[in-house]
Structure formats: C-alpha cells, structure tokens
C-alpha cells in the first residue's frame, strides 16, 4: 500500500472516530435474526446528533428488499438528551419467501450549523434468515 492510500485510510478512520466521540451515531436493534415464513421482526432504527444539526432521515418505503415487507411503520420519535437529539422509528417486517437476506445499512445524513459539509452515518448491515 502506498503512502497516499495509507494517509487517506488514516484520515477516514480518524473522521469515523471523531464522529463517535462527538456523540453522533446511528444504530438498529431487532428482536430476532431469524423467523419462520410470515412471522414478524420488530426493528428500531435510531440516529443521534447535536440538537442544532439538520438531519435527513432515510426514505423507508413499504419494502426493505424485494422479499422483505414492512407491515407497520411508526412515526419518527424525537427525544432530547442534553444537547443531543435522538430520533427513533419502529418497523415491523415480515417475509413470505424463505432465504438468507443480507440487509443494507440505513443511511443518515446531517449538517451542522455554519458548515457546508453533509456528513453521512450508516447503521451496521444486518442479516435475516427466513425459514419455511
């Protein structure tokens, strides 16, 4: 690996660390990683950023993939904790097709006041096994 690539990698890792250190984070929790056909999984997606940040929530339609359907979607709840906002949304999903699904991360964008940069934070990717 040449020095330029190493430098770019170190800068990106440093930016990721600084984002976490500033209390900016995104995540997903779920009640199961495997279901039977037609069973439900409850998901909670969340994003935390400074209260003065402009936040773009990911667009979530009626499916996550061709075979993973959203059957219930809550409104986005906002909770203030000190100088941060934590936004949360509940999703209930199901599938009627057996298989192993690698789910893409949810992508959040935010912008801080007096900053022209639009930052991106992703949740971790996750998997779902649907058995027949």
Short mmCIF file of C-alpha atoms in Angstrom, two decimals:
data_model
loop_
_atom_site.label_atom_id
_atom_site.label_comp_id
_atom_site.label_asym_id
_atom_site.label_seq_id
_atom_site.Cartn_x
_atom_site.Cartn_y
_atom_site.Cartn_z
CA UNK A 1 0.00 0.00 0.00
CA UNK A 2 1.50 3.31 -0.97
CA UNK A 3 1.74 6.19 1.47
CA UNK A 4 -1.07 8.20 -0.13
CA UNK A 5 -3.58 5.35 0.28
CA UNK A 6 -2.43 4.82 3.87
CA UNK A 7 -2.86 8.53 4.60
CA UNK A 8 -6.40 8.55 3.16
CA UNK A 9 -7.29 5.46 5.19
CA UNK A 10 -5.99 7.05 8.39
CA UNK A 11 -7.93 10.28 7.73
CA UNK A 12 -11.15 8.33 7.15
CA UNK A 13 -10.64 6.28 10.30
CA UNK A 14 -9.95 9.47 12.24
CA UNK A 15 -13.17 11.05 10.94
CA UNK A 16 -15.13 7.97 11.96
CA UNK A 17 -13.61 8.11 15.44
CA UNK A 18 -14.34 11.84 15.77
CA UNK A 19 -17.97 11.27 14.77
CA UNK A 20 -18.38 8.65 17.51
CA UNK A 21 -16.55 10.83 20.02
CA UNK A 22 -18.90 13.74 19.30
CA UNK A 23 -21.90 11.60 20.25
CA UNK A 24 -23.09 11.22 16.67
CA UNK A 25 -24.16 7.67 16.00
CA UNK A 26 -26.74 5.50 14.26
CA UNK A 27 -27.95 2.03 15.09
CA UNK A 28 -30.50 -0.67 14.67
CA UNK A 29 -31.90 -3.15 17.14
CA UNK A 30 -34.13 -6.09 16.31
CA UNK A 31 -35.86 -8.78 18.31
CA UNK A 32 -34.71 -11.63 16.07
CA UNK A 33 -32.26 -12.52 13.30
CA UNK A 34 -34.34 -15.46 12.09
CA UNK A 35 -38.05 -16.09 11.56
CA UNK A 36 -40.44 -18.58 10.04
CA UNK A 37 -42.30 -17.53 6.89
CA UNK A 38 -44.92 -14.92 7.81
CA UNK A 39 -43.57 -14.24 11.31
CA UNK A 40 -42.68 -10.68 12.30
CA UNK A 41 -39.46 -8.96 13.33
CA UNK A 42 -39.59 -5.72 15.29
CA UNK A 43 -36.86 -3.24 14.30
CA UNK A 44 -35.88 0.03 15.89
CA UNK A 45 -33.66 2.34 13.90
CA UNK A 46 -32.16 5.38 15.59
CA UNK A 47 -29.86 8.30 14.98
CA UNK A 48 -28.27 10.67 17.48
CA UNK A 49 -26.78 14.06 16.60
CA UNK A 50 -26.38 17.52 18.10
CA UNK A 51 -29.74 19.21 18.61
CA UNK A 52 -28.80 22.01 16.19
CA UNK A 53 -27.94 19.66 13.30
CA UNK A 54 -30.08 19.45 10.19
CA UNK A 55 -30.91 15.74 9.83
CA UNK A 56 -32.08 13.84 6.76
CA UNK A 57 -33.86 10.62 7.75
CA UNK A 58 -33.59 7.76 5.23
CA UNK A 59 -36.60 7.25 3.00
CA UNK A 60 -38.25 3.98 4.03
CA UNK A 61 -40.86 2.66 1.63
CA UNK A 62 -43.13 -0.39 2.01
CA UNK A 63 -40.32 -2.93 1.46
CA UNK A 64 -36.70 -3.24 2.53
CA UNK A 65 -35.90 -5.70 -0.27
CA UNK A 66 -37.97 -7.43 -2.92
CA UNK A 67 -38.90 -10.13 -0.36
CA UNK A 68 -38.85 -8.24 2.96
CA UNK A 69 -42.06 -6.28 3.55
CA UNK A 70 -42.74 -3.54 6.09
CA UNK A 71 -46.15 -4.21 7.63
CA UNK A 72 -46.09 -1.42 10.20
CA UNK A 73 -44.06 1.78 10.45
CA UNK A 74 -44.22 4.24 13.34
CA UNK A 75 -43.75 7.96 13.10
CA UNK A 76 -40.26 9.23 13.92
CA UNK A 77 -39.99 9.93 17.65
CA UNK A 78 -37.64 12.67 18.83
CA UNK A 79 -36.08 12.67 22.29
CA UNK A 80 -33.80 15.41 23.58
CA UNK A 81 -30.89 14.35 25.80
CA UNK A 82 -28.81 17.32 26.95
CA UNK A 83 -27.60 18.98 23.74
CA UNK A 84 -28.39 15.98 21.51
CA UNK A 85 -31.42 14.71 19.68
CA UNK A 86 -32.13 11.02 19.40
CA UNK A 87 -34.56 10.15 16.63
CA UNK A 88 -36.15 6.69 16.58
CA UNK A 89 -38.52 4.78 14.34
CA UNK A 90 -40.11 1.36 14.86
CA UNK A 91 -40.63 -1.01 11.92
CA UNK A 92 -42.38 -4.37 11.85
CA UNK A 93 -41.26 -6.53 8.95
CA UNK A 94 -42.09 -9.95 7.53
CA UNK A 95 -41.29 -12.19 4.60
CA UNK A 96 -43.15 -14.91 2.75
CA UNK A 97 -40.07 -16.15 0.88
CA UNK A 98 -37.52 -18.41 2.61
CA UNK A 99 -33.90 -17.41 2.33
CA UNK A 100 -30.93 -15.66 3.86
CA UNK A 101 -31.13 -11.90 3.39
CA UNK A 102 -28.20 -9.51 3.75
CA UNK A 103 -29.80 -6.20 4.63
CA UNK A 104 -28.23 -2.91 3.64
CA UNK A 105 -27.46 -0.39 6.38
CA UNK A 106 -29.75 2.59 6.89
CA UNK A 107 -28.02 5.81 5.81
CA UNK A 108 -28.45 9.08 7.70
CA UNK A 109 -27.21 12.48 6.58
CA UNK A 110 -26.68 15.52 8.75
CA UNK A 111 -25.27 19.01 8.50
CA UNK A 112 -24.02 21.18 11.34
CA UNK A 113 -24.73 24.92 11.52
CA UNK A 114 -22.24 27.11 9.63
CA UNK A 115 -20.84 24.03 7.89
CA UNK A 116 -21.26 23.28 4.19
CA UNK A 117 -20.31 19.61 4.55
CA UNK A 118 -23.07 17.00 4.58
CA UNK A 119 -21.93 14.13 6.78
CA UNK A 120 -23.12 10.53 6.43
CA UNK A 121 -23.54 7.94 9.17
CA UNK A 122 -24.73 4.39 8.49
CA UNK A 123 -26.13 1.72 10.75
CA UNK A 124 -24.39 -1.62 10.67
CA UNK A 125 -25.53 -4.02 7.93
CA UNK A 126 -27.56 -6.94 9.27
CA UNK A 127 -28.88 -10.32 8.20
CA UNK A 128 -32.24 -12.05 8.36
CA UNK A 129 -32.86 -15.79 7.93
CA UNK A 130 -36.39 -16.74 6.84
CA UNK A 131 -37.15 -20.46 7.14
CA UNK A 132 -40.02 -22.38 5.57
#
